[in-house]
Short mmCIF file of C-alpha atoms in Angstrom, two decimals:
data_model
loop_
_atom_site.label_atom_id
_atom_site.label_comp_id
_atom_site.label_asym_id
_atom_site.label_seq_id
_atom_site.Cartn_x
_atom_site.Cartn_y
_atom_site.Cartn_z
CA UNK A 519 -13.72 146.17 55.78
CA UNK A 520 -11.05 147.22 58.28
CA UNK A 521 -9.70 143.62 58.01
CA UNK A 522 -9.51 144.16 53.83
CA UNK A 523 -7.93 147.73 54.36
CA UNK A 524 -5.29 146.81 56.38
CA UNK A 525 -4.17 144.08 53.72
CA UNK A 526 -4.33 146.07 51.35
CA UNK A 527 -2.45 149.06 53.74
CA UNK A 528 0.13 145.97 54.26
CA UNK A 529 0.70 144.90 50.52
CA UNK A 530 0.87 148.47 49.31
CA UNK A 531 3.78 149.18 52.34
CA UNK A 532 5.59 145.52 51.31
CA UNK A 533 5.09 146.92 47.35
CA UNK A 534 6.87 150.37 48.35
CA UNK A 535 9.23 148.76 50.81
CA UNK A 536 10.84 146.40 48.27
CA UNK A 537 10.72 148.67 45.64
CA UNK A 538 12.92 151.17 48.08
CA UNK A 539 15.62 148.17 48.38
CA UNK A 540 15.46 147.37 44.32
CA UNK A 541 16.48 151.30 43.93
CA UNK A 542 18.86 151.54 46.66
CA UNK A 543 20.47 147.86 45.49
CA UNK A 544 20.05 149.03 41.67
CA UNK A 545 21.84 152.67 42.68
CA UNK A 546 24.99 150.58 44.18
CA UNK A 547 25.03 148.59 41.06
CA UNK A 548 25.16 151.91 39.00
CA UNK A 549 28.14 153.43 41.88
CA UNK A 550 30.38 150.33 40.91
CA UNK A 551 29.51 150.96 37.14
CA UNK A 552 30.48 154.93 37.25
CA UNK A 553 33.52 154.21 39.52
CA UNK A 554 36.05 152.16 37.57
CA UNK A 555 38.88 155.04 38.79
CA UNK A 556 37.40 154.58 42.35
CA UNK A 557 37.28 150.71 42.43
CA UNK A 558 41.05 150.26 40.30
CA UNK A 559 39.21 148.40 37.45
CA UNK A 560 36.64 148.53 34.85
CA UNK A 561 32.55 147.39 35.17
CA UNK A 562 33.07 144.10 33.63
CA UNK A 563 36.50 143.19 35.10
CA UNK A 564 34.64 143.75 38.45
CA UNK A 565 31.93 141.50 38.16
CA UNK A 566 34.36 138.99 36.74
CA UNK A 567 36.56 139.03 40.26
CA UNK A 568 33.29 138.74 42.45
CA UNK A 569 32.52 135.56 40.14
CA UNK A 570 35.50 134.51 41.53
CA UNK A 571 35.84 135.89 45.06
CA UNK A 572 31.98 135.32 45.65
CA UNK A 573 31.87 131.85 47.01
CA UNK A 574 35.42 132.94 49.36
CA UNK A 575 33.41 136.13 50.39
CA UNK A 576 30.28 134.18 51.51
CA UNK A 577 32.22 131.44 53.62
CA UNK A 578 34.23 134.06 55.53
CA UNK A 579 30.95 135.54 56.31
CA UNK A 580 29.08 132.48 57.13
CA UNK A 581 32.53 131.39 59.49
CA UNK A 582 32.29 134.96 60.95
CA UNK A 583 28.85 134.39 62.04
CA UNK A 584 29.86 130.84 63.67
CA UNK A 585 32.30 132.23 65.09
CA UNK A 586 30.07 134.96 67.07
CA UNK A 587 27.74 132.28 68.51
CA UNK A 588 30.45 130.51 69.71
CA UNK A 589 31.46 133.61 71.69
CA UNK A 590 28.24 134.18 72.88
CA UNK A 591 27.23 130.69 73.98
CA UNK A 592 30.60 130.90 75.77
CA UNK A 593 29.38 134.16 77.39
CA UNK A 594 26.10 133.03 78.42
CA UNK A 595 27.97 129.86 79.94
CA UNK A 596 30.27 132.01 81.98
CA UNK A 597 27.33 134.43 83.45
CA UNK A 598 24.94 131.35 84.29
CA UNK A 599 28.52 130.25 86.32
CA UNK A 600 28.88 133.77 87.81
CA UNK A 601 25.01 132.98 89.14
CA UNK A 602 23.76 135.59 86.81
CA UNK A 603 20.26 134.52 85.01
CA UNK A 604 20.75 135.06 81.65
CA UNK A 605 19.96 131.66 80.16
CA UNK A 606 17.39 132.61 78.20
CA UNK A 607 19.08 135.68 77.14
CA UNK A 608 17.45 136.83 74.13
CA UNK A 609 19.19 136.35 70.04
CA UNK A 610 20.49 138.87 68.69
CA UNK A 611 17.78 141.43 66.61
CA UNK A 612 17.71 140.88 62.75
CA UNK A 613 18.92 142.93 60.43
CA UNK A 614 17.02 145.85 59.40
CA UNK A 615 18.11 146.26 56.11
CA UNK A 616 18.79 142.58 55.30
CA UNK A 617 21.63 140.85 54.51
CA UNK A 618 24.40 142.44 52.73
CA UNK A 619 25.47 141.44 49.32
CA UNK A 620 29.05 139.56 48.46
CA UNK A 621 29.29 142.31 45.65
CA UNK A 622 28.59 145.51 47.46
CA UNK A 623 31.03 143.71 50.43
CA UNK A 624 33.79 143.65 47.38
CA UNK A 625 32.80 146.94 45.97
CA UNK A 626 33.26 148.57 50.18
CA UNK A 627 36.81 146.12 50.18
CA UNK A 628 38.08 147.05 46.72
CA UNK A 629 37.41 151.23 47.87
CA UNK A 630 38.74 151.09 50.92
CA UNK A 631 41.82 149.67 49.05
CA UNK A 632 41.99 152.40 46.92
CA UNK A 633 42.46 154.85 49.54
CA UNK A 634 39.02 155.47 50.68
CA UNK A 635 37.50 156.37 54.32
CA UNK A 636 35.45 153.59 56.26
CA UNK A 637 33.15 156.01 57.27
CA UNK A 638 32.10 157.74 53.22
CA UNK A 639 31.98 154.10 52.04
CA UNK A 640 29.54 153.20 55.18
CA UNK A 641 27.45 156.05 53.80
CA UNK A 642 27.59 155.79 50.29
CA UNK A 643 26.45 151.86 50.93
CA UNK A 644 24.20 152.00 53.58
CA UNK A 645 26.21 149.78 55.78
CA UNK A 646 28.00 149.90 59.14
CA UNK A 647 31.28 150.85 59.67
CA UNK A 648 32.26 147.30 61.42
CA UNK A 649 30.63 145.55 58.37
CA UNK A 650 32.94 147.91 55.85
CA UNK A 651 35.82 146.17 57.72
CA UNK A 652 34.55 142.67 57.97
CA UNK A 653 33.93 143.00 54.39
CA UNK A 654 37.74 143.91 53.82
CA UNK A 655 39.03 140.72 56.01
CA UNK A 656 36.35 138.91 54.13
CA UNK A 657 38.37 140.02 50.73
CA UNK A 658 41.50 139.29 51.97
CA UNK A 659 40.05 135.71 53.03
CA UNK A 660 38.55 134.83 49.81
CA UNK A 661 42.11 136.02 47.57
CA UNK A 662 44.75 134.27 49.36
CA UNK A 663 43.15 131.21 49.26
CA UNK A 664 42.85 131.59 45.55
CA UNK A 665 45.26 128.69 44.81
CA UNK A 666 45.93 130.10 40.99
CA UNK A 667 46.80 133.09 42.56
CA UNK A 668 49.35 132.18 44.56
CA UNK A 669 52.49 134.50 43.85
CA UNK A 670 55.71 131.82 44.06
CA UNK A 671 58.46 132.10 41.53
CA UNK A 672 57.99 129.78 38.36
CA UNK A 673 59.49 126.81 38.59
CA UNK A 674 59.33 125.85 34.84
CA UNK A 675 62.10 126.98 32.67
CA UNK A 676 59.76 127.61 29.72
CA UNK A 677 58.30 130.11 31.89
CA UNK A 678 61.24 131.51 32.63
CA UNK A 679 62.90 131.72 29.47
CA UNK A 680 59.45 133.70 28.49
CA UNK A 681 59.74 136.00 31.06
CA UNK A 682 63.45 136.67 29.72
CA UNK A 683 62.64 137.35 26.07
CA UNK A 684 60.39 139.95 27.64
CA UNK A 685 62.62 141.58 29.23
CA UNK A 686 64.95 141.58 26.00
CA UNK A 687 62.48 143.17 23.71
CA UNK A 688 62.30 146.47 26.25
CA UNK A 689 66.30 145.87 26.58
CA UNK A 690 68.23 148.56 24.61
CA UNK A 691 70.82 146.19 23.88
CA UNK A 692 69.21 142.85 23.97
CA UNK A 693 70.13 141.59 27.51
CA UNK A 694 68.45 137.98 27.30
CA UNK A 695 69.25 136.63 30.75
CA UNK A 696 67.31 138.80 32.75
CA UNK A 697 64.45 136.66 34.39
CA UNK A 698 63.10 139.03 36.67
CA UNK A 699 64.07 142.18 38.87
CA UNK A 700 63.73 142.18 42.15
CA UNK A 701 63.74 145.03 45.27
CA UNK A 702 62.51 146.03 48.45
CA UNK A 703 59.39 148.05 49.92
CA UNK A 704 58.55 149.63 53.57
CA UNK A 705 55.01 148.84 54.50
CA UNK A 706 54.27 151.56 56.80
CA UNK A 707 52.78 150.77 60.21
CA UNK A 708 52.52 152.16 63.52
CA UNK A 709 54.46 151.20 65.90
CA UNK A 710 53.69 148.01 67.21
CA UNK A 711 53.32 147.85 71.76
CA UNK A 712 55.34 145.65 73.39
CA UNK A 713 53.18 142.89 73.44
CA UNK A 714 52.69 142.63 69.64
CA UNK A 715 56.25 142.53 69.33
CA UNK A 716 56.69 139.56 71.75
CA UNK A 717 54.36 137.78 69.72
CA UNK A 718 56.52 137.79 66.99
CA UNK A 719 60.12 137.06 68.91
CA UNK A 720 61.77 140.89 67.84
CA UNK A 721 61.99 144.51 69.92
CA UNK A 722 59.89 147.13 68.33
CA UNK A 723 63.16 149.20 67.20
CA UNK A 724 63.32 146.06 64.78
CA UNK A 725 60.22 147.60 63.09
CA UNK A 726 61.57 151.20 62.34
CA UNK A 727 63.86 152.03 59.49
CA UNK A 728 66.24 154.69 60.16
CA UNK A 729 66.61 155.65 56.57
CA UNK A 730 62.69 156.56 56.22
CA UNK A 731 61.96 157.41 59.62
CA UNK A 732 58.74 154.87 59.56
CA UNK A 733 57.44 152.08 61.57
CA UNK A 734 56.89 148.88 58.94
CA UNK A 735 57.92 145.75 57.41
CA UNK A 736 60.87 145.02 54.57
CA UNK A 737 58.50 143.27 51.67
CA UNK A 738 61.04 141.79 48.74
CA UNK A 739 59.48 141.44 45.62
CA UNK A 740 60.06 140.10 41.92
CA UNK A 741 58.37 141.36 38.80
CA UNK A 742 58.31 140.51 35.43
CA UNK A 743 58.80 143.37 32.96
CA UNK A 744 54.72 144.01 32.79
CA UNK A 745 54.80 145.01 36.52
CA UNK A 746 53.05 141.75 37.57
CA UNK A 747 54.76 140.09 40.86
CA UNK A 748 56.37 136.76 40.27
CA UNK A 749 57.35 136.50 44.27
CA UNK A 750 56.57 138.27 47.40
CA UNK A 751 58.11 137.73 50.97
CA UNK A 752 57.58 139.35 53.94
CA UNK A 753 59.87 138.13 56.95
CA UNK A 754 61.53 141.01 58.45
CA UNK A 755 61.00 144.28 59.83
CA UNK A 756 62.02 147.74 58.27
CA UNK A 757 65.05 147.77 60.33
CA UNK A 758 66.56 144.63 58.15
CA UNK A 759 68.60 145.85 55.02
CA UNK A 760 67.50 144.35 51.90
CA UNK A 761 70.20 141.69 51.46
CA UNK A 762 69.05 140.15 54.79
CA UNK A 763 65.50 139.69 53.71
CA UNK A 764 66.25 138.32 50.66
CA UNK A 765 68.44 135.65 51.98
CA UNK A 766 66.39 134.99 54.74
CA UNK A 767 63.54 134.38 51.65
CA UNK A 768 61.97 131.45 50.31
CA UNK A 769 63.11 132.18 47.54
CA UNK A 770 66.90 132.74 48.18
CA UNK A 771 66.37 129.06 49.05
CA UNK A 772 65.49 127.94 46.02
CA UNK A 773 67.51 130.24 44.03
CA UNK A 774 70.78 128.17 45.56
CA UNK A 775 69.19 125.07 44.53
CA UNK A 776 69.29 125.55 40.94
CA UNK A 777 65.67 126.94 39.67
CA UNK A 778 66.78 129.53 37.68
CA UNK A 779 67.64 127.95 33.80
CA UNK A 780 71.08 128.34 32.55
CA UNK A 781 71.73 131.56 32.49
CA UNK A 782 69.50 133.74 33.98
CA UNK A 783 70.01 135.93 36.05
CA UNK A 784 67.42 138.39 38.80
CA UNK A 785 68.45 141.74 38.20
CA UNK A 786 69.17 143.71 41.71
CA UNK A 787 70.93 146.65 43.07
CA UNK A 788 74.20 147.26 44.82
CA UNK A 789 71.59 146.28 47.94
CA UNK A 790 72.30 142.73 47.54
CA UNK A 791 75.30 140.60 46.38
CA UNK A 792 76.41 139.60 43.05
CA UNK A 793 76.21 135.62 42.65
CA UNK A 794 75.69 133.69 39.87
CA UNK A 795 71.33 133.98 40.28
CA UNK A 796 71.82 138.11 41.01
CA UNK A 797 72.94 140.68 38.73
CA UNK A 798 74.20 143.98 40.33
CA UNK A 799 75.62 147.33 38.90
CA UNK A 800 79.36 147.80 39.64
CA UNK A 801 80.14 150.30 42.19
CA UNK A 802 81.94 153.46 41.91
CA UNK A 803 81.86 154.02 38.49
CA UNK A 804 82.33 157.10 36.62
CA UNK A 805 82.66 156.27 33.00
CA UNK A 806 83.68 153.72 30.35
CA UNK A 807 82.27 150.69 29.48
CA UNK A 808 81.09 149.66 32.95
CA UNK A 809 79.18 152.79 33.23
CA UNK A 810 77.67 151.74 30.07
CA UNK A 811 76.39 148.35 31.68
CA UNK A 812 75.23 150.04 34.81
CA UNK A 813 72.70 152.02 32.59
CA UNK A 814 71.67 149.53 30.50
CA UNK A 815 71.08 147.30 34.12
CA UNK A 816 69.06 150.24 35.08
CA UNK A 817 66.66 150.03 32.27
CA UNK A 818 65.51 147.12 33.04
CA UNK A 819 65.94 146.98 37.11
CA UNK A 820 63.07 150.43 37.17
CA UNK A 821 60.91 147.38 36.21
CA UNK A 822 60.26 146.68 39.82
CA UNK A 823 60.53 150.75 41.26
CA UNK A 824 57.20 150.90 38.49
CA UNK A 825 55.84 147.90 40.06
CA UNK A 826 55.59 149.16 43.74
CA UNK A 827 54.79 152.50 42.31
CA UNK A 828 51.70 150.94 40.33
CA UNK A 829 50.90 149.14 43.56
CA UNK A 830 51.18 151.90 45.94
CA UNK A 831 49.07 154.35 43.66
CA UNK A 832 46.30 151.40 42.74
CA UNK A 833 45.89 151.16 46.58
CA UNK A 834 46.08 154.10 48.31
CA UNK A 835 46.20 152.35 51.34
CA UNK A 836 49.83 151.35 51.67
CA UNK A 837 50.61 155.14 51.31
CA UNK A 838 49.01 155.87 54.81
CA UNK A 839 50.33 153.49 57.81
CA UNK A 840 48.04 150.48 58.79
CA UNK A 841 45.65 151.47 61.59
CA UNK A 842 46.62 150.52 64.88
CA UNK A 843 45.11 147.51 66.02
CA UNK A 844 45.92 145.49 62.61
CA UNK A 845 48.74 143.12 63.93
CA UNK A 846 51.93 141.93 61.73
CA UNK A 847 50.14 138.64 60.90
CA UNK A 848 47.25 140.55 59.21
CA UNK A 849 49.46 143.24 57.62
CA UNK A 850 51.51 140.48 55.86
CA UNK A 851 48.20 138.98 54.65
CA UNK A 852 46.66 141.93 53.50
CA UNK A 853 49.71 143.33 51.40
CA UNK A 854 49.42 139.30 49.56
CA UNK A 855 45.70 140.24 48.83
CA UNK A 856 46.74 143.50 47.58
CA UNK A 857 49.82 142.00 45.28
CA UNK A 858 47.12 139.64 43.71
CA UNK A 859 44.71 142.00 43.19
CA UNK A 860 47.49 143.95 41.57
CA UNK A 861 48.53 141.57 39.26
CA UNK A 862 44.59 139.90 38.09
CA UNK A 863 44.36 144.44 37.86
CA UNK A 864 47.45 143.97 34.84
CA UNK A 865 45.52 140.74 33.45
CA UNK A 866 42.73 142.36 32.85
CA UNK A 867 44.44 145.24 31.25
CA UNK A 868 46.71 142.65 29.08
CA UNK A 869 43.45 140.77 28.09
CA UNK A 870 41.45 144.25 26.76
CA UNK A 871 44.66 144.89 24.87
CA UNK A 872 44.76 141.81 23.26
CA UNK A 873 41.09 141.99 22.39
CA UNK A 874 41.69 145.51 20.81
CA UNK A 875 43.92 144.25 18.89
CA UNK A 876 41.90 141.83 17.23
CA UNK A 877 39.80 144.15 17.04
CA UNK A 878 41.61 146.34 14.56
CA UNK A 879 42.77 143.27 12.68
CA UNK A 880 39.55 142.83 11.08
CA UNK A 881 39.04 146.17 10.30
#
């Protein structure tokens, strides 16, 4: 009898037990569903990024883990040297809540993106606040090695020559040569010790941009004229005017070699230089018909200002400075995570558009 009760004890506590982690699982599901403003996209564009990210998300985990045992095999090795008896030190406990899901890791990534605090996602998921951060790294992982995401300028001219009859129809007066606009952005950091500058060959007044009074990194960036980024490139500190980083670009190198069609043109400011690939507004003008072009450049050049101000308001994140601790290798990789995430964000929105609009046609 007490042999029977206590099975039956056990079965009804396994019963309640997993029905506790169905609810608390099932209420997660439901916080992603209610929080399309919170998470920068809509339920079903969610769930189609996590089909994509999910296998990424997994094998950052799974080389996370690897990479732990390898650290503490190493430690065991060095105490046993030291004369310390810890050979048969024991594993490491299991998890008490089990493992964590690739989805509620993107759903903790995509908020913490968005501007939220480490320690209200921990609590809102039930996690730790070192797994909310693995999670992020675990994101950033899994996008940039999204080879179809990879933001490089187009190298076909039928490309281009699309991206220029976009820019014509939101043209005022039909300016067809414009193949993209392009400008710089301070990521905000903290300033970097002296070590972390070594590591990357530059003092740490190379970092801080007199103009804005910040710590960061000069990021140059093309858009087309939806917002999405057509090139990114990150190789200079806040200090460096924009001309500098541009030429110092991949891109700039490729621009000299011809890949622009006949022409087209990238539409800049008075930051950079007017060549034969860059379009800039003439200086010092008050009036007449040159004043008439610089306006007209404008209208399309704000292209890229909207751009970083989509990106910047989508995630909250690069409005605050990176935390200290997050070095100028993993700063440059998280703001390419963030510009791909930006642009599959405008997909998305493009793609319900287009469905809305057929739609209405067969109405």
């Amino acid at each position: 009898m007490l042999v029977s009760s206590y099975r039956c004890n056990a079965e009804v506590f396994a019963a309640h037990a997993a029905s506790a982690a169905a609810m608390h699982f099932i209420s997660r599901k439901n916080a992603i569903k209610r929080g399309s403003r919170a998470y920068r996209m809509s339920y079903e564009s969610f769930w189609k990024l996590h089909e994509k990210l999910k296998e990424g998300i997994v094998l950052a985990h799974k080389q996370y883990l690897e990479k732990m045992k390898r650290q503490r095999r190493a430690r065991r090795s060095r105490s046993s040297v030291c004369g310390r008896r810890r050979l048969n030190s024991p594993a490491p406990p299991p998890i008490p809540n089990g493992n964590i899901e690739s989805e509620v890791r993107l759903a903790c990534d995509l908020r913490y993106f968005a501007g939220g605090s480490p320690y209200d996602i921990m609590a809102k998921y039930g996690v730790s606040h070192s797994e909310v951060m693995n999670s992020v790294w675990y994101v950033v992982e899994a996008s940039n090695n999204q080879s179809d995401w990879y933001i490089s300028y187009p190298e076909s001219h039928e490309k281009q020559l699309r991206i220029a009859r976009e820019f014509k129809v939101k043209s005022s007066v039909d300016f067809e040569w414009c193949a993209g606009t392009i400008d710089g952005i301070i990521i905000w950091m903290n300033r970097h010790t002296l070590k972390e500058a070594s590591k990357v060959g530059v003092d740490q007044q190379k970092f801080f941009c007199g103009r804005k009074h910040k710590f960061g990194l000069n990021c140059q960036a093309v858009c087309d004229v939806r917002g999405r980024f057509l090139d990114i490139s990150i190789t200079h500190g806040a200090s460096a005017p924009d001309c500098l980083a541009f030429e110092n670009s991949e891109l700039y190198k490729r621009l000299q070699k011809g890949v622009l069609a006949q022409d087209l043109v990238l539409f800049g400011d008075n930051a950079y230089i007017n060549s034969i690939f860059m379009a800039t507004p003439y200086p010092n003008t008050s009036g007449g018909s040159k004043d008439h072009y610089n306006f007209y450049h404008s209208q399309l050049r704000i292209r890229i200002k909207c751009a970083f101000g989509m990106l910047v308001q989508r995630w909250s994140d690069l409005r605050m400075a990176m935390p200290i601790g997050i070095t100028v290798k993993k700063t440059i990789t998280l703001v390419n995570c963030l510009a791909k995430l930006h642009n599959f964000c405008i997909d998305e929105v493009d793609a319900a558009a287009e469905g809305l609009r057929e739609d209405v046609s067969h109405i």
